[in-house]
XYZ file of C-alpha atoms in Angstrom:
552
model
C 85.577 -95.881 169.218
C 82.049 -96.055 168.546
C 79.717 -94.893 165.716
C 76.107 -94.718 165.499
C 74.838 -95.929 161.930
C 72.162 -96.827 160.761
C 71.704 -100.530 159.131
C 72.106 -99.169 155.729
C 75.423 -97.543 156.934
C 76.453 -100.630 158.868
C 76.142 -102.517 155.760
C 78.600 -100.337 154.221
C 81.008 -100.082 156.930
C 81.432 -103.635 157.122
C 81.969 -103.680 153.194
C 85.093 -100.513 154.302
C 86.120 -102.562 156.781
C 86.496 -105.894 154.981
C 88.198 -104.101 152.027
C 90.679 -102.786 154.951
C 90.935 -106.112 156.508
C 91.740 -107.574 153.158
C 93.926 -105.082 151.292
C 95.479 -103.374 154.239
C 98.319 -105.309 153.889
C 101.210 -105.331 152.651
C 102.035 -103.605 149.451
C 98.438 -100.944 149.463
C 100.083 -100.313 152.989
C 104.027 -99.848 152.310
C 103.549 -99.697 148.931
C 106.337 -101.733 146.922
C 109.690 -100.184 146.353
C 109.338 -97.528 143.924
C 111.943 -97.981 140.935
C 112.392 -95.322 138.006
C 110.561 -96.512 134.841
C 112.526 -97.030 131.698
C 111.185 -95.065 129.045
C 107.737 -94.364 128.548
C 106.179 -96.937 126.381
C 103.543 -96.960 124.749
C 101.719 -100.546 125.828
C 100.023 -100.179 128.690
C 101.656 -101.104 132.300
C 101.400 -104.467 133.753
C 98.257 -104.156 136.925
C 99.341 -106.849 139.674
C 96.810 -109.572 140.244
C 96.264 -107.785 143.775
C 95.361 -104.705 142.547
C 92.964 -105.550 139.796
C 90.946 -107.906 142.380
C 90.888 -104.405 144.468
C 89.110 -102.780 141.084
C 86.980 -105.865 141.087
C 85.835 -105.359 144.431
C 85.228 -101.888 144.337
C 82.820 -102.429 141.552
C 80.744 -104.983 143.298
C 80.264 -102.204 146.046
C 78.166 -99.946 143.596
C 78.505 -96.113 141.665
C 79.967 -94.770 145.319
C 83.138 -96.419 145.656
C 83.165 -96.844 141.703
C 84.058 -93.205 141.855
C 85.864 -93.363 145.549
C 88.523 -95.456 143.555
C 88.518 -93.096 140.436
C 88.968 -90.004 142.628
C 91.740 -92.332 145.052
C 93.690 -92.888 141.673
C 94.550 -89.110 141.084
C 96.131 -89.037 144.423
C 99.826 -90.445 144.244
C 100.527 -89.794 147.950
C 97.863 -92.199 149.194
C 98.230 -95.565 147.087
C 101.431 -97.345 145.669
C 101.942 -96.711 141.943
C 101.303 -100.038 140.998
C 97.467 -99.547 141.993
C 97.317 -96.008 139.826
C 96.791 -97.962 137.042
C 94.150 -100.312 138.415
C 91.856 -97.467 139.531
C 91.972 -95.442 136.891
C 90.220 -98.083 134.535
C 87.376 -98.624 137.374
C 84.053 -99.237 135.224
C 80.827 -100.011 136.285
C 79.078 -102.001 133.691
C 75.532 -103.431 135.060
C 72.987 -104.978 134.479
C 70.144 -102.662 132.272
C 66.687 -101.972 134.405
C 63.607 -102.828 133.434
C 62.004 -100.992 130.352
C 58.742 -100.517 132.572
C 60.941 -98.568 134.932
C 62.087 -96.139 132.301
C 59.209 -95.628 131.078
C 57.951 -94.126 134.653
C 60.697 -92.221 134.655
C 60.616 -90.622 131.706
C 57.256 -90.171 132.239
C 57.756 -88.207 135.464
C 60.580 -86.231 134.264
C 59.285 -85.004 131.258
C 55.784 -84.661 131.978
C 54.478 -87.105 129.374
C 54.815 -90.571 128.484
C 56.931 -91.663 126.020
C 54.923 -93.128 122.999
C 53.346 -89.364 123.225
C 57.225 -87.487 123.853
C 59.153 -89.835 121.045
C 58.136 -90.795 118.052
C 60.651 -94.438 118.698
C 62.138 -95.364 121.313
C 64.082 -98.591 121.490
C 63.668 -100.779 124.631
C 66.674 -102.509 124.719
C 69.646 -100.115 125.946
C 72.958 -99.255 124.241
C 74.468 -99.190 127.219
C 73.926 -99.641 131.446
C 76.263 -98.780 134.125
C 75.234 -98.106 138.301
C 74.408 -94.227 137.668
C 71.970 -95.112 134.345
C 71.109 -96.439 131.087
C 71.277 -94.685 127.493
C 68.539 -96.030 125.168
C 68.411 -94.898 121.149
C 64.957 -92.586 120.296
C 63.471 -90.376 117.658
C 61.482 -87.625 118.381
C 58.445 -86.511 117.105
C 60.143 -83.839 114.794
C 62.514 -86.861 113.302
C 65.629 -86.298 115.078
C 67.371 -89.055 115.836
C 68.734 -88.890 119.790
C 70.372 -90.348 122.737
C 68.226 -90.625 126.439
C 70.410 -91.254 129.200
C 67.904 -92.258 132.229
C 69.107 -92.722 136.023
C 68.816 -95.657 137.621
C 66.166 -95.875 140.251
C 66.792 -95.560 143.481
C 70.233 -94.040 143.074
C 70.637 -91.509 144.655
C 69.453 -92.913 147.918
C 71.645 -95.473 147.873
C 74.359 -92.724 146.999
C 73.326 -90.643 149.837
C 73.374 -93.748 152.439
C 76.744 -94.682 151.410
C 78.520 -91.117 151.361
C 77.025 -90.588 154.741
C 78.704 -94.224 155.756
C 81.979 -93.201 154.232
C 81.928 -89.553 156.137
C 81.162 -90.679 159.844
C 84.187 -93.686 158.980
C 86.343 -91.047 157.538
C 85.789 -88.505 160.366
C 87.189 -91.673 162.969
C 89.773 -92.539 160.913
C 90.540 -88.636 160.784
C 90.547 -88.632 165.189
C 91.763 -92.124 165.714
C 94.962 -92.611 162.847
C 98.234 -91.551 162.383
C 97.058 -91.972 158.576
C 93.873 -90.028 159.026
C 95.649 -87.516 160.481
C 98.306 -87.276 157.348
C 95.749 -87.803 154.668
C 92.615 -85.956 155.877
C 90.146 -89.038 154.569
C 87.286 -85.943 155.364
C 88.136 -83.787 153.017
C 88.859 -86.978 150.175
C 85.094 -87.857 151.378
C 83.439 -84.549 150.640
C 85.110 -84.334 147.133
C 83.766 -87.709 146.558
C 80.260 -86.024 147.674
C 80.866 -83.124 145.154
C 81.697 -85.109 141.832
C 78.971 -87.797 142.593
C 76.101 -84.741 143.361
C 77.472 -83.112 140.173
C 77.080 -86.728 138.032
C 73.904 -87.301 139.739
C 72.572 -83.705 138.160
C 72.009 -84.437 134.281
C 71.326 -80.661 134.042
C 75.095 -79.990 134.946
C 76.298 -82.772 132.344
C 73.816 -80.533 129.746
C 75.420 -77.657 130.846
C 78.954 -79.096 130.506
C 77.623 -80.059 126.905
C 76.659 -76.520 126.021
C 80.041 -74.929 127.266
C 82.268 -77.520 125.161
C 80.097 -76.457 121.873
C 80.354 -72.767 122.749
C 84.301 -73.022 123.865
C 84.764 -75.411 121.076
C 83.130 -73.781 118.334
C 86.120 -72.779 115.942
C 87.382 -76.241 115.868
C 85.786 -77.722 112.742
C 87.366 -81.544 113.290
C 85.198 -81.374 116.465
C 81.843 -82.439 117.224
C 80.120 -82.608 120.782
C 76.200 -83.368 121.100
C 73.719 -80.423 121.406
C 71.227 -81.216 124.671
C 67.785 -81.281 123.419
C 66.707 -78.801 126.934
C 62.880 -79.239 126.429
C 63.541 -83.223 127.450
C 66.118 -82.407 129.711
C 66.045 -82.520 133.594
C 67.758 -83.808 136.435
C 67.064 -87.521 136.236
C 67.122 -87.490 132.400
C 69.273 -86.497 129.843
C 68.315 -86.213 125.873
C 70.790 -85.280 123.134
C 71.445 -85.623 119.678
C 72.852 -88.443 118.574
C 76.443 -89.099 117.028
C 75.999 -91.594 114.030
C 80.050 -93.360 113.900
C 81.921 -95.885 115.398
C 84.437 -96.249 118.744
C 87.910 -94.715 117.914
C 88.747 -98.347 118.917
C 86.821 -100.496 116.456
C 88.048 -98.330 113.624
C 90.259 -101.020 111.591
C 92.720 -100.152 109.340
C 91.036 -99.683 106.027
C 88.536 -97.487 108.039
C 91.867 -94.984 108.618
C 92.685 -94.796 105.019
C 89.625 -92.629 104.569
C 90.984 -90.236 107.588
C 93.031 -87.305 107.642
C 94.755 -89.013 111.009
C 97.809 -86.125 111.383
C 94.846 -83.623 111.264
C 92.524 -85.427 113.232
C 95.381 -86.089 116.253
C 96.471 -82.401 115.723
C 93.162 -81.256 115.961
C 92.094 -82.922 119.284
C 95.386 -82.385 121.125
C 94.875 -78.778 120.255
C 91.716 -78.699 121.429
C 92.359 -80.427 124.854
C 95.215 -77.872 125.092
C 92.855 -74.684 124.514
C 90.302 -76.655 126.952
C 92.751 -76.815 130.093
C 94.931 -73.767 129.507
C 93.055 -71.240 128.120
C 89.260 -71.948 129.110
C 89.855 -73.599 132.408
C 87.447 -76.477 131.875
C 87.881 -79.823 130.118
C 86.954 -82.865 129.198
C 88.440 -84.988 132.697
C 87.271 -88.632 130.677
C 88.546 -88.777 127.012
C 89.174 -92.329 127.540
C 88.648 -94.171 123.679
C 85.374 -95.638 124.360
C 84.138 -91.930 124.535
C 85.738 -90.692 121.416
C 83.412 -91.489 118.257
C 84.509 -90.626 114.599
C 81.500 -89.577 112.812
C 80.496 -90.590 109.615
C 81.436 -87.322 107.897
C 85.459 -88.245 109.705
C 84.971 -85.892 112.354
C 86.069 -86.832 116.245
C 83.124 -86.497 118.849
C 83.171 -86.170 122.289
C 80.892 -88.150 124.592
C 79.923 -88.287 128.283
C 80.640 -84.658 129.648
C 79.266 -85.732 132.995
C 83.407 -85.755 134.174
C 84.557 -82.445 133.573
C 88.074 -80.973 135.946
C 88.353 -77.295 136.354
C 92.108 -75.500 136.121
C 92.415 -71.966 137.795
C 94.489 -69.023 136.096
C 97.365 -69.679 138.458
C 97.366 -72.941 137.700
C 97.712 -72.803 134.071
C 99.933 -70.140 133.778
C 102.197 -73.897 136.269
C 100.456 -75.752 133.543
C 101.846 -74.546 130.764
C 105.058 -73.984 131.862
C 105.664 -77.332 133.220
C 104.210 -78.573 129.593
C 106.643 -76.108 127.483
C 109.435 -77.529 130.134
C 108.619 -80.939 129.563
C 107.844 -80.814 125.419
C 111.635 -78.817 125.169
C 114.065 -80.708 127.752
C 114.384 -78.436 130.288
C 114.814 -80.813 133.072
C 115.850 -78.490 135.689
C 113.336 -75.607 135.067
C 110.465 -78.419 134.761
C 111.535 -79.701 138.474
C 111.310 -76.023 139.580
C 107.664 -75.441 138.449
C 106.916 -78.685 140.037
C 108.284 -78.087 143.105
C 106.165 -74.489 142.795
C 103.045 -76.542 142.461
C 103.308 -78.140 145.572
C 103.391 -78.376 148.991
C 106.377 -80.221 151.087
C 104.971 -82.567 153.160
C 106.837 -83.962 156.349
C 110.754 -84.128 154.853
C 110.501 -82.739 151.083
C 113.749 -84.363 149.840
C 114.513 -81.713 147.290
C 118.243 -83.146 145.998
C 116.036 -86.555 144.860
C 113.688 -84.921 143.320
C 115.004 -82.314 141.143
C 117.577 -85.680 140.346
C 114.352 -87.811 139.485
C 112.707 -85.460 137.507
C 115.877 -83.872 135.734
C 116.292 -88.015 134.453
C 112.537 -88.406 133.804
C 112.564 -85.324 131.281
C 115.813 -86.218 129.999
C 114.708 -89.924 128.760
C 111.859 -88.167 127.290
C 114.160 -85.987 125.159
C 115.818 -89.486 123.836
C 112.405 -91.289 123.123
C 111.582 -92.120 119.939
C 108.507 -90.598 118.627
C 106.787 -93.993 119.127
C 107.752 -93.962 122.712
C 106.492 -90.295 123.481
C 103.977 -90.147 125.901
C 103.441 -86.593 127.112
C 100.758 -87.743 130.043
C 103.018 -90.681 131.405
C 105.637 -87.948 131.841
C 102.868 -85.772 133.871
C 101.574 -88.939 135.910
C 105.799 -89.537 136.880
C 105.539 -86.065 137.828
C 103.055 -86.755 140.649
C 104.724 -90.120 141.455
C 108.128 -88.705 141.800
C 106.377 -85.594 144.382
C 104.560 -88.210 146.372
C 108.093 -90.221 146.864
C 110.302 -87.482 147.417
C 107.377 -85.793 149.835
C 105.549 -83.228 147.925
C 102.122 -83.296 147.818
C 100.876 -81.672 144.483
C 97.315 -80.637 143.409
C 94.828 -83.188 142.349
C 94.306 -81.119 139.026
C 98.143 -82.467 137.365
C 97.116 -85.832 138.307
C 93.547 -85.392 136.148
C 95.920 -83.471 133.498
C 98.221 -86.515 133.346
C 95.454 -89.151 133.455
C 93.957 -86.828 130.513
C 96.587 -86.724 128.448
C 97.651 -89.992 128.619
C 94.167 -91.222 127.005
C 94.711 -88.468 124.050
C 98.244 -90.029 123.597
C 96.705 -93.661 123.371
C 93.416 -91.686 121.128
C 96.072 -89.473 119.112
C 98.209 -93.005 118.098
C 95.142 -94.341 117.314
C 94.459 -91.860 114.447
C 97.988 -91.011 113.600
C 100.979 -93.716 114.838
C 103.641 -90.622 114.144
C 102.090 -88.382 116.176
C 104.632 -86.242 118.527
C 102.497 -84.625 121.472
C 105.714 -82.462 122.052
C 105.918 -81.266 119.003
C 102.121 -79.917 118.845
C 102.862 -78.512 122.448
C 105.956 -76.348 120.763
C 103.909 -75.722 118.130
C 100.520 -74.608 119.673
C 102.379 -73.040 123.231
C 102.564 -69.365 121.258
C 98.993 -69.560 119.971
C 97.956 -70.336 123.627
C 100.138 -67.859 125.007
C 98.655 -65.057 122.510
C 94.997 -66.340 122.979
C 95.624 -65.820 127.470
C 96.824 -62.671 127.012
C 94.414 -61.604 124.635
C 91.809 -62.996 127.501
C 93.025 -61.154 130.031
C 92.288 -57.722 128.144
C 88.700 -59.000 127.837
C 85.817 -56.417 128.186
C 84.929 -58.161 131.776
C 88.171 -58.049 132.844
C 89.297 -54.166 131.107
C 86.052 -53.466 133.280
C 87.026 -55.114 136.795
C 90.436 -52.920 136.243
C 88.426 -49.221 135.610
C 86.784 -50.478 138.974
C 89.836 -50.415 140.622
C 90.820 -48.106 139.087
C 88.047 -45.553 139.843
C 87.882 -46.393 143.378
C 91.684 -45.803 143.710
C 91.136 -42.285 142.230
C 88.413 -41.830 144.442
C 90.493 -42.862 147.968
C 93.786 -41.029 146.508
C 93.047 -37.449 147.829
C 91.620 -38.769 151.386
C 95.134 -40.886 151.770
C 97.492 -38.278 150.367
C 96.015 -35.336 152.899
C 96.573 -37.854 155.515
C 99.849 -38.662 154.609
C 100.967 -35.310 154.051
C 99.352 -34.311 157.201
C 101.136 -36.771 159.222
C 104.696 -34.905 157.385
C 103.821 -31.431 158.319
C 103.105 -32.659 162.028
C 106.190 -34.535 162.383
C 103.831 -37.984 163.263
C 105.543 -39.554 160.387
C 106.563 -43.076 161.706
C 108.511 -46.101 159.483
C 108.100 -49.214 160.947
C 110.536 -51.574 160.581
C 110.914 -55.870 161.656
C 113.971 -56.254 162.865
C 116.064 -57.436 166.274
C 114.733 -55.520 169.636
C 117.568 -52.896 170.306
C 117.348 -53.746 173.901
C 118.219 -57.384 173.384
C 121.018 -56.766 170.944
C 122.398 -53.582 173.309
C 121.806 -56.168 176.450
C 124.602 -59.034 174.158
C 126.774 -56.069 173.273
C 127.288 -55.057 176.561
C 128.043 -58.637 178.084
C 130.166 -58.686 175.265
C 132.210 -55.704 175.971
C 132.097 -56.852 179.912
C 133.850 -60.272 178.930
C 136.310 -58.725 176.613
C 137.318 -56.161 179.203
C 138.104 -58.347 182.217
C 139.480 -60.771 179.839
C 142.541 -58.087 179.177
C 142.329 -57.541 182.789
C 143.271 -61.288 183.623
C 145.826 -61.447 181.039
C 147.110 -58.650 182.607
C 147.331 -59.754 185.829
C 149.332 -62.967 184.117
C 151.432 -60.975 182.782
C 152.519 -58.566 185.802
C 152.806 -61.967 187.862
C 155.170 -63.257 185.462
C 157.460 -59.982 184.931
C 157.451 -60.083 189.068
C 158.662 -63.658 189.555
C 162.154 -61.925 188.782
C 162.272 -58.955 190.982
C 164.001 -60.386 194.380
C 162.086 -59.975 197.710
C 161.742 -60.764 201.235
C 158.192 -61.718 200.894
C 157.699 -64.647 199.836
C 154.863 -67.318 199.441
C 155.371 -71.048 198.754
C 159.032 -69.784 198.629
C 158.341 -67.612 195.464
C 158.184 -64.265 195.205
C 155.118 -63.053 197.126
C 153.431 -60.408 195.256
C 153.777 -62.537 191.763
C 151.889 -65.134 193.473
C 148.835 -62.940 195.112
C 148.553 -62.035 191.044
C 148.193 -65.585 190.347
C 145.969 -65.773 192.598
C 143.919 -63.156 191.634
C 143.613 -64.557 187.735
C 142.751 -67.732 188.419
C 140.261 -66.704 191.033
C 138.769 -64.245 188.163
C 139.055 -66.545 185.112
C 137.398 -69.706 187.467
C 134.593 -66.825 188.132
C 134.319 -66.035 184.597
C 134.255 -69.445 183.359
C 131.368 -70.489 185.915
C 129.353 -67.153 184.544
C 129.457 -68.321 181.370
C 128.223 -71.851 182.027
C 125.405 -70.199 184.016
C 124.178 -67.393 181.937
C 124.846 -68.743 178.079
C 122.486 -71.203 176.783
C 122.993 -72.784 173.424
C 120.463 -71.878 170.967
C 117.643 -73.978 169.955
């Protein structure tokens, strides 16, 4: 196997390889035994030394496999459980760039520099990771905002390393019994996708205007406007969110909060986000939930956003309801709907598995209730048992697992079941009164007229086919000639069957009727029918053998 890469490729594929050499062992390989959890708790599972030195290692690499081990952690089929976990919480916290280097940015992006563009504009960042920096500025209206600024050079050192990945994935694909299985192509390209759509600032802008539009009638709810005019691909400006972290709010900070309403509020929201727009929010973790200073939740860094298509939360919902109301059977059913079998699909185990998962959920205590573990079992439990399910439940588990630790954090009574009961018929109301939307009343009077318009054209032909006796029904089933062809042999077999039993039985009724001829010294005639049966039922049996194969 050979590949022709460049040295910036090479680079990389020596990093993939190493990371195989070193973790290709063992447990990432077999994966440990996978045992039933007890209850979901609500501390947060144990990561094996192992697999947080693979997280460690796949941040050293850069923003490429950063993500390549984010995506990897929403597919339970590919890594051992115990390595979920570790995945999941990749970050890639950097170093900052050099203030100099924003400023050219900047300066490029928005067409002027910045001492003329802002009226302040701190040097020192609030934050760095591998994709960019966010620094705190004012603009020359007053209004205090947020610049998030790419990192230089990052997007060529994107493009060399998903062009690495994609020639080692395609070998892998043609060379591995595990390439073949897991298609590491097509895990490659939707690497490619998310990373070109994080790259784009003006699709994390857009992302921010949808959420305020979708999000509007929740008052609890604030997400940043994008200032557009200093806006572009490379550079993103919004306004900013004066609060803290959900998770530096201390206890005398939460006396001041309505928490129930707070929790209800955002669970609500995530709930209208998934199953009634079809967008949301894929990164609520709590270091991207603010509460404002007016005790209001916001919602930062919209640059991670999963989409959910109408089939799949009409499955969505219904595996939720099942979940939220102990219907352990019915939730393994839409589960098993969801996916696709994949080599053996041991059925019996799983609808076992998940009828026990759903059932300790129903005897948790409200402390213990964690709606998004349950989800993220789901997609364990279908990987073990051989069912491969869409990425989207893992992202929907992953998601509401954060808003279970987030909604805790506000209110420590907080039942996610209980707000799915209680918010399923509001959902339920609010997709049915989507689907009788103008766009969609209009796609049906489309139909509509176009059937009205074919409708005479097809019923002259079909009534002309009546009156000329060309009326044919078509029908799948067994080719007459085959099953008259087994009929007949049937009838044959039967037929000289009675014939040899015949023959038996004349030979026997002879035996006692005395004559001269004689073979063998019995009767002769009773023997010559003898004769005669076994020679038939010796040429019967030898037919069959010939002419009768078992079926496949």
């Amino acid at each position: 196997m050979s590949l022709s890469l460049s040295p910036a490729h090479l680079r990389r594929y020596r990093d993939v390889v190493a990371l195989f050499v070193k973790y290709g062992r063992g447990d990432l390989v077999a994966g440990p035994p996978i045992v039933d959890d007890p209850l979901p708790s609500t501390a947060a599972p144990t990561v094996p030394p192992q697999a947080a030195e693979l997280a460690r290692d796949l941040e050293k690499l850069g923003p490429t496999f950063v993500k390549l081990g984010q995506l990897i952690s929403t597919r339970a089929d590919l890594v051992p459980a115990a390595y979920l976990e570790a995945l999941a919480r990749l970050q890639d916290d950097v170093e900052p760039f050099p203030f100099e280097q924003v400023e050219a940015i900047v300066a490029v992006e928005v067409g002027a520099r910045i001492s003329k563009a802002f009226q302040e504009f701190d040097a020192v960042p609030l934050a760095a990771a591998s994709l960019g920096q966010v620094h705190r500025a004012v603009l020359r209206s007053g209004q205090p905002v947020v610049v998030k600024v790419q990192r230089p050079g990052v997007r060529e050192v994107v493009a060399d390393d998903l062009d690495a990945l994609t020639e080692i994935a395609a070998a892998l694909d043609a060379h591995t019994e595990a390439g073949r299985r897991f298609e590491f192509s097509k895990i490659v390209e939707e690497l490619r996708k998310s990373l070109l759509r994080e790259l784009d600032y003006r699709q994390e802008a857009a992302n921010l205007r949808l959420m305020r539009e979708k999000l509007a009638d929740f008052d609890r709810l604030l997400i940043p406007a994008p200032i557009d005019d200093y806006s572009t691909g490379r550079v993103l400006t919004m306004e900013e969110v004066s609060g803290k972290k959900i998770t530096k709010l201390s206890a005398l900070g939460r006396l001041d909060l309505d928490g129930p309403a707070l929790a209800e509020e955002l669970f609500r929201a995530y709930l209208h986000q998934i199953l009634v727009v079809g967008v949301f929010h894929a990164d609520p973790h709590p270091g991207n939930v603010f509460i404002t200073e007016d005790h209001r939740v916001a919602l930062l860094d919209l640059g991670m956003v999963a989409r959910v298509g109408p089939a799949m939360q009409d499955h969505l919902l219904k595996l939720l309801l099942a979940i939220a109301d102990g219907q352990s059977d019915r939730a393994a059913e839409i589960a098993a709907k969801m996916g696709e079998p994949r080599g053996e699909f041991e059925a019996a185990q799983f609808h076992r598995r998940i009828a026990d998962l759903v059932s300790q959920q129903q005897n948790a205590t409200v402390a213990q209730m964690q709606v998004g573990r349950v989800v993220l079992e789901v997609t364990r439990i279908s990987a073990d048992c051989g069912l491969s399910v869409p990425s989207e439940l893992t992202m929907l588990g992953k998601t509401l697992l954060n808003l279970d630790l987030v909604g805790r954090t506000l209110d420590p009574n907080f039942d996610p079941n209980d707000s799915i009961r209680r918010n399923g018929a509001a959902i339920l109301h609010q997709r049915t009164r989507q689907s009788f939307s103008p766009s969609n009343l209009f796609a049906a009077m489309l139909e509509t007229k176009e059937l009205i318009e074919r409708l005479p054209g097809r019923l002259n032909q079909f009534l002309e086919l009546i009156a000329s006796n060309k009326m044919r029904v078509q029908v799948d089933t067994i080719d007459p000639d085959f099953l008259m062809a087994g009929l007949q042999k049937i009838a044959n077999r039967i037929a000289l069957g009675l014939i040899l039993a015949a023959l038996i039985v004349g030979a026997a009724m002879l035996m006692r009727v005395e004559t001269s001829f004689r073979i063998f010294g019995y009767p002769g005639f009773a023997i010559l029918f003898f004769l005669v049966a076994s020679a038939g039922g010796l040429a019967l049996v030898i037919q069959i053998l010939r002419s009768d194969r078992p079926s496949k």
